[in-house]
Structure formats: structure tokens, C-alpha cells
Tab-separated table of C-alpha atoms and ligand atoms in Angstrom:
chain	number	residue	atom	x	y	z
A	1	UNK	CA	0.000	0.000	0.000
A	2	UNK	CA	2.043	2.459	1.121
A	3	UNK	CA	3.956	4.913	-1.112
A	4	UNK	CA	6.650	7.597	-0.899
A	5	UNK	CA	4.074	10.583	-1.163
A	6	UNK	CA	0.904	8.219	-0.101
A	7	UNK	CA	0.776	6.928	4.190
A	8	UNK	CA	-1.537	8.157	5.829
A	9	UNK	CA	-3.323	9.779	2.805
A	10	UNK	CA	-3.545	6.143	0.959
A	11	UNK	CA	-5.737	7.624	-1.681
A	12	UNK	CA	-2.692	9.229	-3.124
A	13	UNK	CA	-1.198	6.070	-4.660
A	14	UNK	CA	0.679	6.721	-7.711
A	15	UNK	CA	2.119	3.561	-9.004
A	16	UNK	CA	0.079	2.262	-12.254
A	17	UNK	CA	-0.654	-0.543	-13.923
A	18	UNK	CA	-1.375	-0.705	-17.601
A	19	UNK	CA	-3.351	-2.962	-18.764
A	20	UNK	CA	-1.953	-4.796	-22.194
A	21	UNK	CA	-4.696	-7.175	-22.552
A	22	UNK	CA	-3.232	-10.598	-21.447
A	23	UNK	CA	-1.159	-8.564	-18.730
A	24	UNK	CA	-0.150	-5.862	-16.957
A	25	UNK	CA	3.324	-3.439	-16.559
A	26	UNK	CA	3.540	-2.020	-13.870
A	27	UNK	CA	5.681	1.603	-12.437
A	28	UNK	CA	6.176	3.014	-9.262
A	29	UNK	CA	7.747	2.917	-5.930
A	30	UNK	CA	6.134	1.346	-2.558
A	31	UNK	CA	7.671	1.877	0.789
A	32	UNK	CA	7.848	0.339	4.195
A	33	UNK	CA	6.610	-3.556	2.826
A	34	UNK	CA	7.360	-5.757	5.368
A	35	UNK	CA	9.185	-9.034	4.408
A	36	UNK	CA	9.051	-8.169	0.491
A	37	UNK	CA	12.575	-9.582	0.623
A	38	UNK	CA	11.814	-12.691	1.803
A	39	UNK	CA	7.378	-13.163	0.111
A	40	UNK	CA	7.605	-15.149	-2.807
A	41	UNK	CA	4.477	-12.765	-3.656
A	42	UNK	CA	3.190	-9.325	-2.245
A	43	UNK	CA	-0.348	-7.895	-2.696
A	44	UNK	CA	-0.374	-4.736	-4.570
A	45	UNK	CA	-3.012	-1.693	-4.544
A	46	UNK	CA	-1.888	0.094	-7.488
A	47	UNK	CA	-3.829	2.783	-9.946
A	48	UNK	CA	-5.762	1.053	-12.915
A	49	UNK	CA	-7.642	3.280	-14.095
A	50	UNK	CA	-8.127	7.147	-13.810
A	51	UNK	CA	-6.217	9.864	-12.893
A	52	UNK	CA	-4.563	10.653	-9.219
A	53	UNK	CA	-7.397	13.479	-9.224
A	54	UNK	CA	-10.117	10.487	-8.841
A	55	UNK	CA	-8.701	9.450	-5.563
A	56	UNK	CA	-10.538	6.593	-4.217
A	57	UNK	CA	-11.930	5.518	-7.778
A	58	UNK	CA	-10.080	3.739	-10.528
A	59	UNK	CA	-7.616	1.787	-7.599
A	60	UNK	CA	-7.153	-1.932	-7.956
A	61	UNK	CA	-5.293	-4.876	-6.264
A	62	UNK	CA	-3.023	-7.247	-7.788
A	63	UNK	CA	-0.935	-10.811	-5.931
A	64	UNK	CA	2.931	-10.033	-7.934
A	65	UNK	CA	5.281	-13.008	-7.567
A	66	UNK	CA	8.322	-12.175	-6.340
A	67	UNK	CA	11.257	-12.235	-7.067
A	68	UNK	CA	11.006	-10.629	-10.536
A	69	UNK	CA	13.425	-9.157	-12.636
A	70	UNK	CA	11.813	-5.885	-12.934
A	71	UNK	CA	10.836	-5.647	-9.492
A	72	UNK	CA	13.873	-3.831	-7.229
A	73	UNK	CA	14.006	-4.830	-3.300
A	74	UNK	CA	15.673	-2.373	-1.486
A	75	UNK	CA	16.043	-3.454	2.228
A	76	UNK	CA	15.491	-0.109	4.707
A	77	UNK	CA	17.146	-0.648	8.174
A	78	UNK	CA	15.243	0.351	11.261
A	79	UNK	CA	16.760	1.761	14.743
A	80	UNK	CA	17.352	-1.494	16.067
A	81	UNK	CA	19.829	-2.199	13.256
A	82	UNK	CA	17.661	-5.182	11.539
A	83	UNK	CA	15.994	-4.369	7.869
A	84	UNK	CA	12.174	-5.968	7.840
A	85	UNK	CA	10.891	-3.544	5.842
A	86	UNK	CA	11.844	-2.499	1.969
A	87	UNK	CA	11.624	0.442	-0.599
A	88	UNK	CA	9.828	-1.810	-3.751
A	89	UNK	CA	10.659	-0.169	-7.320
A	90	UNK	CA	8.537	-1.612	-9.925
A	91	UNK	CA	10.808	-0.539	-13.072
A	92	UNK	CA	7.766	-1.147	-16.004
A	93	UNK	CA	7.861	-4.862	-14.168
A	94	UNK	CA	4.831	-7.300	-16.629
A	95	UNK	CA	2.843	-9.453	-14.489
A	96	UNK	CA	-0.114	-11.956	-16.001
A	97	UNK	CA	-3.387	-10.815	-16.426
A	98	UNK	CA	-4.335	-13.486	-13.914
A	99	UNK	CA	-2.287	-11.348	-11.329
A	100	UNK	CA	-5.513	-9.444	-10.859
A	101	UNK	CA	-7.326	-9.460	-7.326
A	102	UNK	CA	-10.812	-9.528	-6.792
A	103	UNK	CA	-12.536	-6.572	-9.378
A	104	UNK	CA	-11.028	-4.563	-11.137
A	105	UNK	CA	-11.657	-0.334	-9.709
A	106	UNK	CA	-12.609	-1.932	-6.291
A	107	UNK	CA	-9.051	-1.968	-4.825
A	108	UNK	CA	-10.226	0.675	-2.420
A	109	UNK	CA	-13.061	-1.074	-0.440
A	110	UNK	CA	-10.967	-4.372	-0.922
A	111	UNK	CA	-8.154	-3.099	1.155
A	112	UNK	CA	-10.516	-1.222	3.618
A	113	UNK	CA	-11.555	-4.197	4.549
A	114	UNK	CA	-8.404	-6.068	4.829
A	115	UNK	CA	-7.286	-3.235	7.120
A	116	UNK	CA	-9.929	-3.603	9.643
A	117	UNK	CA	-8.666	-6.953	9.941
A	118	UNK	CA	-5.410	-6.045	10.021
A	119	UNK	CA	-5.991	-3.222	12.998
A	120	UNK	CA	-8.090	-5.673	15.161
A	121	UNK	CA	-5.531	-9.065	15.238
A	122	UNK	CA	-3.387	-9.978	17.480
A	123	UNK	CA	-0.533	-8.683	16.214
A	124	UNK	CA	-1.694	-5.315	16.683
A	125	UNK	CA	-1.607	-5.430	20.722
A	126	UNK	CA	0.812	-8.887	21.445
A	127	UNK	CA	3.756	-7.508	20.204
A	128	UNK	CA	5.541	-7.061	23.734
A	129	UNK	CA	3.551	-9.957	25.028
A	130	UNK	CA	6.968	-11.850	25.560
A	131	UNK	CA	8.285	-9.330	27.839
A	132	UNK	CA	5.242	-9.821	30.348
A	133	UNK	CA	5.823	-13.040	30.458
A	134	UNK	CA	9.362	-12.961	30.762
A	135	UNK	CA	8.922	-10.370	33.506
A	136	UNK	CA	6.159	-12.772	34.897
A	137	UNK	CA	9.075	-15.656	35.020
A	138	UNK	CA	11.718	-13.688	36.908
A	139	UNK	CA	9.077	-12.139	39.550
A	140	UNK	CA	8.093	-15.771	39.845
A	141	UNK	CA	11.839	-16.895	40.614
A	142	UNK	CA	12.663	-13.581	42.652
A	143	UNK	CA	9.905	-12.616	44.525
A	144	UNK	CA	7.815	-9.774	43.441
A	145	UNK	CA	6.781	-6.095	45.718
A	146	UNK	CA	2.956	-5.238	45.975
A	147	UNK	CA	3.781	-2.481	43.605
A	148	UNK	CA	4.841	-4.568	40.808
A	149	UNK	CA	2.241	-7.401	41.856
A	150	UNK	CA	-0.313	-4.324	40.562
A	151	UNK	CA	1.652	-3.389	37.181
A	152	UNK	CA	1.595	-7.275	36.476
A	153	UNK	CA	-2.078	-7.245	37.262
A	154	UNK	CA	-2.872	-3.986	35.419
A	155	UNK	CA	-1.239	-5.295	32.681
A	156	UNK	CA	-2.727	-8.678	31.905
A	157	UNK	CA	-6.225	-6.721	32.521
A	158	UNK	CA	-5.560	-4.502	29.854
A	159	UNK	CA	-4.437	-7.379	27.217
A	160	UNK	CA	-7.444	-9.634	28.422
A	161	UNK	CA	-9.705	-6.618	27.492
A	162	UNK	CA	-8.138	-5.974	24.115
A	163	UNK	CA	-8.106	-9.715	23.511
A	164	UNK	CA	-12.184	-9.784	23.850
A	165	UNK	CA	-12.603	-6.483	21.326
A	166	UNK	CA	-10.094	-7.685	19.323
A	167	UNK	CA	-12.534	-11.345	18.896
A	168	UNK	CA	-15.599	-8.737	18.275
A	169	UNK	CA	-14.024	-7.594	15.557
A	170	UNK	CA	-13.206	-10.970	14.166
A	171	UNK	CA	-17.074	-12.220	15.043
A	172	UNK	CA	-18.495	-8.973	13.001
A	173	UNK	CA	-16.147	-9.882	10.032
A	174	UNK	CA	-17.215	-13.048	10.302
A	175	UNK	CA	-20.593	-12.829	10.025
A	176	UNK	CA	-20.191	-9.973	6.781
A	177	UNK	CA	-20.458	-6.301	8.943
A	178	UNK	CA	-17.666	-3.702	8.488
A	179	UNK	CA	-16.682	-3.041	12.116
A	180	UNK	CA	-14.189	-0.114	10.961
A	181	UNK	CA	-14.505	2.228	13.776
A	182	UNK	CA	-14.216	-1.189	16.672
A	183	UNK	CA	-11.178	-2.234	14.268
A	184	UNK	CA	-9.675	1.296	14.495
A	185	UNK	CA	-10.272	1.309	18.325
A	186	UNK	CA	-8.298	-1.664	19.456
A	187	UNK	CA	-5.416	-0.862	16.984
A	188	UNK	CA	-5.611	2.947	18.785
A	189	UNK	CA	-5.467	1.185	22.225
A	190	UNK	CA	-3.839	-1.899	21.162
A	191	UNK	CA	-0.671	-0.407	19.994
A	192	UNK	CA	-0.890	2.443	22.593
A	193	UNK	CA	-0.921	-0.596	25.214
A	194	UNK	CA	2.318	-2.143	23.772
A	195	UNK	CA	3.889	0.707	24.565
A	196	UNK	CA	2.954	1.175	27.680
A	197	UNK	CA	3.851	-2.072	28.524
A	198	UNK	CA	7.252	-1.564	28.060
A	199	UNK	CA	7.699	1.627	29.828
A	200	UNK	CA	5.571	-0.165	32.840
A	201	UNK	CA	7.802	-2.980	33.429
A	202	UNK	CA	11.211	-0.996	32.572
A	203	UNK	CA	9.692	1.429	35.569
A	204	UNK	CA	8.463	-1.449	38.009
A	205	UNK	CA	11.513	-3.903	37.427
A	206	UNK	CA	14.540	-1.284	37.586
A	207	UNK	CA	16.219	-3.569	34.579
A	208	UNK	CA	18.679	-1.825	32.692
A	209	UNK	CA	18.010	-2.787	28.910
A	210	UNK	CA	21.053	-3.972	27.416
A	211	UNK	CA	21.867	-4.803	23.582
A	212	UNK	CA	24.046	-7.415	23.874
A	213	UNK	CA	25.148	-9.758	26.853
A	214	UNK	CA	22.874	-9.526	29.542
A	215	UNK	CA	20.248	-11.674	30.930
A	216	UNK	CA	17.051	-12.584	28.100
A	217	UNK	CA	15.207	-10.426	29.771
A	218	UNK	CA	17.537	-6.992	29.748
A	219	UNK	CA	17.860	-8.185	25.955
A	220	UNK	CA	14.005	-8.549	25.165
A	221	UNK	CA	13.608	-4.968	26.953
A	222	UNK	CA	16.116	-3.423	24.812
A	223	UNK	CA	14.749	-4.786	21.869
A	224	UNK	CA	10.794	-3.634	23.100
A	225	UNK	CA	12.284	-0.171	23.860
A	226	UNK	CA	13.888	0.201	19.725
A	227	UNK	CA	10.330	-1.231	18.428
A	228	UNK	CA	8.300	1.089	20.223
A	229	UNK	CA	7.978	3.791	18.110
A	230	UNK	CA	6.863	1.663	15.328
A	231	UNK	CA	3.299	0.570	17.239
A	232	UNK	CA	1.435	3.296	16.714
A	233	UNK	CA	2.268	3.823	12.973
A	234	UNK	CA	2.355	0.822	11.359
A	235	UNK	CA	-0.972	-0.642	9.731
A	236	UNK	CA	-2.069	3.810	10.309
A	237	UNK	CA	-1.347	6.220	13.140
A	238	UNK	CA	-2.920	6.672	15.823
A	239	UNK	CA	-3.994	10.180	14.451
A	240	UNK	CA	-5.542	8.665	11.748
A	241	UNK	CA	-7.403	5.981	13.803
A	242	UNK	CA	-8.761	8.507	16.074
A	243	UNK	CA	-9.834	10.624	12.789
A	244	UNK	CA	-12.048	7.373	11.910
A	245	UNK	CA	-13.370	6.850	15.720
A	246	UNK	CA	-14.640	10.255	15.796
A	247	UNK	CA	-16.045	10.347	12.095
A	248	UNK	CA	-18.113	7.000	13.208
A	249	UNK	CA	-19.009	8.584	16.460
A	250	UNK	CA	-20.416	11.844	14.317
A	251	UNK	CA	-18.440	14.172	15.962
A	252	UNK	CA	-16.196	15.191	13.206
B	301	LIG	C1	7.242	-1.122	11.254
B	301	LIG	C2	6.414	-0.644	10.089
B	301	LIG	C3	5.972	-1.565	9.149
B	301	LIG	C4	5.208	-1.142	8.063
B	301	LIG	N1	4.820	-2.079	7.142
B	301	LIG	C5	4.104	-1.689	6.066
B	301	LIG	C6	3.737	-2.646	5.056
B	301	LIG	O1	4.050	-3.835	5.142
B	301	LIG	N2	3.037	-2.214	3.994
B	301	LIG	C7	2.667	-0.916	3.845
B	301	LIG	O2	2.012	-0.595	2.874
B	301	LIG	N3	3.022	0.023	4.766
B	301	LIG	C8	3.724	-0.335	5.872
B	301	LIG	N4	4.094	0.605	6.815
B	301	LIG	C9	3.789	2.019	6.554
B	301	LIG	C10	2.704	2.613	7.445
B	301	LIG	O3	1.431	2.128	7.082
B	301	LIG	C11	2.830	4.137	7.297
B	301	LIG	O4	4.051	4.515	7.912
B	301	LIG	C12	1.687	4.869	7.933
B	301	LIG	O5	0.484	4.638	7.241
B	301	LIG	C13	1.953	6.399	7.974
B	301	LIG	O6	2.291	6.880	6.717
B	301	LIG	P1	3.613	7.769	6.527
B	301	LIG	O7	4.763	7.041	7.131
B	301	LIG	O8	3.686	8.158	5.102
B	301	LIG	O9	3.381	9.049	7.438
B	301	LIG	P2	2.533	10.372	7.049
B	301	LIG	O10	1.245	9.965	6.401
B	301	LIG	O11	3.462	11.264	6.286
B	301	LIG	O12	2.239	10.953	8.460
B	301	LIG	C14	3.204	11.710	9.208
B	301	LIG	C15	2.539	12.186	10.493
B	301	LIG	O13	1.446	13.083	10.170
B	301	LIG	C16	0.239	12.622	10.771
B	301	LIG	N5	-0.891	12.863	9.864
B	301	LIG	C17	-0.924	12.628	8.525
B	301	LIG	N6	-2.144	12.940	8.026
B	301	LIG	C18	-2.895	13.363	9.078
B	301	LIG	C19	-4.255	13.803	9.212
B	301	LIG	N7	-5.078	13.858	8.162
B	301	LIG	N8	-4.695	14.142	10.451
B	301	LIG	C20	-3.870	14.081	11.531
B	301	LIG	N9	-2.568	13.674	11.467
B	301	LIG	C21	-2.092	13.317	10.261
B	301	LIG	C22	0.434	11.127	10.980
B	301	LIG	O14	-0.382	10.643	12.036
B	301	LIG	C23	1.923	11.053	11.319
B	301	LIG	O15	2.128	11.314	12.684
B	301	LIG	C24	4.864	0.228	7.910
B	301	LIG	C25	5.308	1.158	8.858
B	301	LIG	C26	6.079	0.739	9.934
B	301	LIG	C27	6.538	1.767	10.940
């Protein structure tokens, strides 16, 4: 999905794909894809038809097989030094006509769709999961103060709650409803929570997070303190969540 000059304003996509009867070429740049280098295919939203002027209209979504010798894989490396994500240059790159997903000009409300999956899972609030637990282990080994007995508690609250909207949203999808604005509401608290969790157990515990050496848990904390910033803006800021909470709630 997401471009250079297109994020948070997705309707902005710019890379095309021209239809040439029994396939497609296809230009443009897409940013941030997460495990292109390793996907033996990606799913593509890409401009079929129309100008950029028609926004919404005129998008489509295509499965490319990768790798491909027109495609370009450009590995980006994040603060913690590892390179998930990619820059993905599509130099004229011909795919088969049968590359096509779902219809043709619906790309829009195909990916809207996918995203409110993609906000609500698991994935979207479990990412620091392992360093409750963790935490859990040593407090269960070393004894743990009344204070941190109520972080540990607060904690698991908070995920057990997220874990029950999070199946909502899964049960509406389910049964055909676009829960949207729920979807954008555990992703908004979901990745705030992640977060939090981190700073709450680097607080209660007093560990120092270290890099390399250490104990697994000073390690895991390091490596929950360099992934932080990327919770709340991966799969659409928080900004942009809250933008959808309040235009379901009527207030904006
Ligand atoms: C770890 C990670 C993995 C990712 N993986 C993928 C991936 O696999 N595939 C993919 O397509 N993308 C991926 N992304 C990209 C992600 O979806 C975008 O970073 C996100 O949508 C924001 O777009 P942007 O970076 O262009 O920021 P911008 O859209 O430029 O936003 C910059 C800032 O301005 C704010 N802002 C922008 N518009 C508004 C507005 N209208 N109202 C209020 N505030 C606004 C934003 O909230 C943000 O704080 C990934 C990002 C990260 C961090």
C-alpha cells in the first residue's frame, strides 16, 4: 500500500498498472513492505484506471510473484539495526493478467476491509507480550513487591480486554459487517498498550536494557524499547485511527 508521497493519505497512490490485454506493466515505488525480501508474492493496490485526481476511484489490487526481474528490493534498516521492511521499485515490471485481485476499480473497499482486519488481530496489541511473560518468570523466581504485583495485574487486565474487542471484531467480520470504527479502536489502544507495557515494566523492574550480553530479559527490553515507536504507525497512526473513531461517532 504504502507509497513515498501516499501513508496516511492512501488515496494518493501513484504507481500504475497498464493494462496490455493478457497482462499488466507495472511503475512506481512502494515503501515500508514488510518481508518483500523474503514473500515469494506481495499484494499490490496500485492505480488502474483514472487519474490521481479520482482518488478513491479507478484503484485496484493485484498478488505479484516475487522475485522478478523488474521488481527492485531495497532493504530499509530500522533503529534497532535489523531491515524488515523495503523500498519496492517496480521498473515497467509485466505481471499476467491473472495477477488481478478480486474486481477490477474496487481496490479501495478491498483493502478497507483487509485493514480492519489487520488493525483488530493480534498482532496489533501482542507484540511485547513476551516481555510480560518474561517479567512474569523472573518475579516468579525472585519474589515480586505489591507495587509490581499491581503493574503485572494492570497489565494482563488490559491485554485480556483488548483480547475480547479484538474477537468482536473478528465475530463482526465473520458474520459480513464492516466493524471499521471497533477495528480502528483496538489498533488505537492496542498499539498504545504495547507501549505502555514496556515503559511499565522498565519502571516497576529497575532492569537496565542492554543490547548485547545480559540476561534474556535486559535483551528482550532493549529490543521492546527500539520497536516502540513503530506501534502506533504501522498498519495507520494513531492520528488517523482517532480521525475514523470520531467520524463513526459523528463528531467530526
Ligand atoms: C514497522 C512498520 C511496518 C510497516 N509495514 C508496512 C507494510 O508492510 N506495507 C505498507 O504498505 N506500509 C507499511 N508501513 C507504513 C505505514 O502504514 C505508514 O508509515 C503509515 O500509514 C503512515 O504513513 P507515513 O509514514 O507516510 O506518514 P505520514 O502519512 O506522512 O504521516 C506523518 C505524520 O502526520 C500525521 N498525519 C498525517 N495525516 C494526518 C491527518 N489527516 N490528520 C492528523 N494527522 C495526520 C500522521 O499521524 C503522522 O504522525 C509500515 C510502517 C512501519 C513503521
Amino acid at each position: 500500500m504504502s507509497e513515498p508521497d501516499a501513508g496516511s493519505d492512501l488515496a494518493g497512490v501513484r504507481t500504475r498498472a497498464t493494462d496490455n490485454g493478457d497482462s499488466w506493466t507495472i511503475s512506481g515505488t512502494k515503501v515500508w513492505t514488510t518481508g518483500a525480501h523474503i514473500a515469494h508474492a506481495m499484494v499490490l493496490l496500485a492505480r488502474t484506471d483514472g487519474t490521481a485526481d479520482d482518488r478513491q476511484q479507478g484503484l485496484s489490487q493485484f498478488v505479484v510473484d516475487l522475485p522478478h526481474p523488474d521488481i527492485e528490493i531495497r532493504p530499509i534498516r530500522s533503529i534497532d539495526g535489523q531491515a524488515h521492511f523495503n523500498e519496492v521499485v517496480f521498473h515497467d515490471a509485466v505481471v499476467d493478467s491473472s495477477a488481478l485481485l478480486g474486481r477490477r476499480g474496487h481496490g479501495w473497499q478491498q483493502v478497507m476491509s483487509e485493514l480492519a482486519f489487520e488493525r483488530s488481530g493480534p498482532e496489533r496489541y501482542l507484540t511485547t507480550l513476551p516481555l510480560l511473560r518474561a517479567w512474569t518468570g523472573h518475579l516468579r523466581e525472585q519474589g515480586a513487591t505489591a507495587n509490581q504485583r499491581v503493574t503485572l495485574g494492570r497489565l494482563t487486565a488490559q491485554a485480556w480486554a483488548l483480547r475480547q474487542m479484538s474477537l468482536q471484531v473478528a465475530r463482526e467480520l465473520s458474520a459480513g459487517g464492516q466493524p471499521d470504527v471497533l477495528a480502528a479502536m483496538v489498533k488505537d489502544l492496542g498499539s498504545t498498550f504495547e507501549g505502555d507495557l514496556v515503559t511499565a515494566v522498565r519502571d516497576a523492574s529497575g532492569i537496565v536494557p542492554r543490547r548485547e550480553g545480559g540476561t534474556h530479559l535486559e535483551r528482550l527490553l532493549a529490543q521492546s524499547v527500539l520497536h516502540t515507536p513503530a506501534f502506533t504507525l504501522r498498519g495507520g497512526t494513531n492520528e488517523i485511527l482517532r480521525g475514523i473513531v470520531a467520524r463513526g461517532l459523528g463528531i467530526r
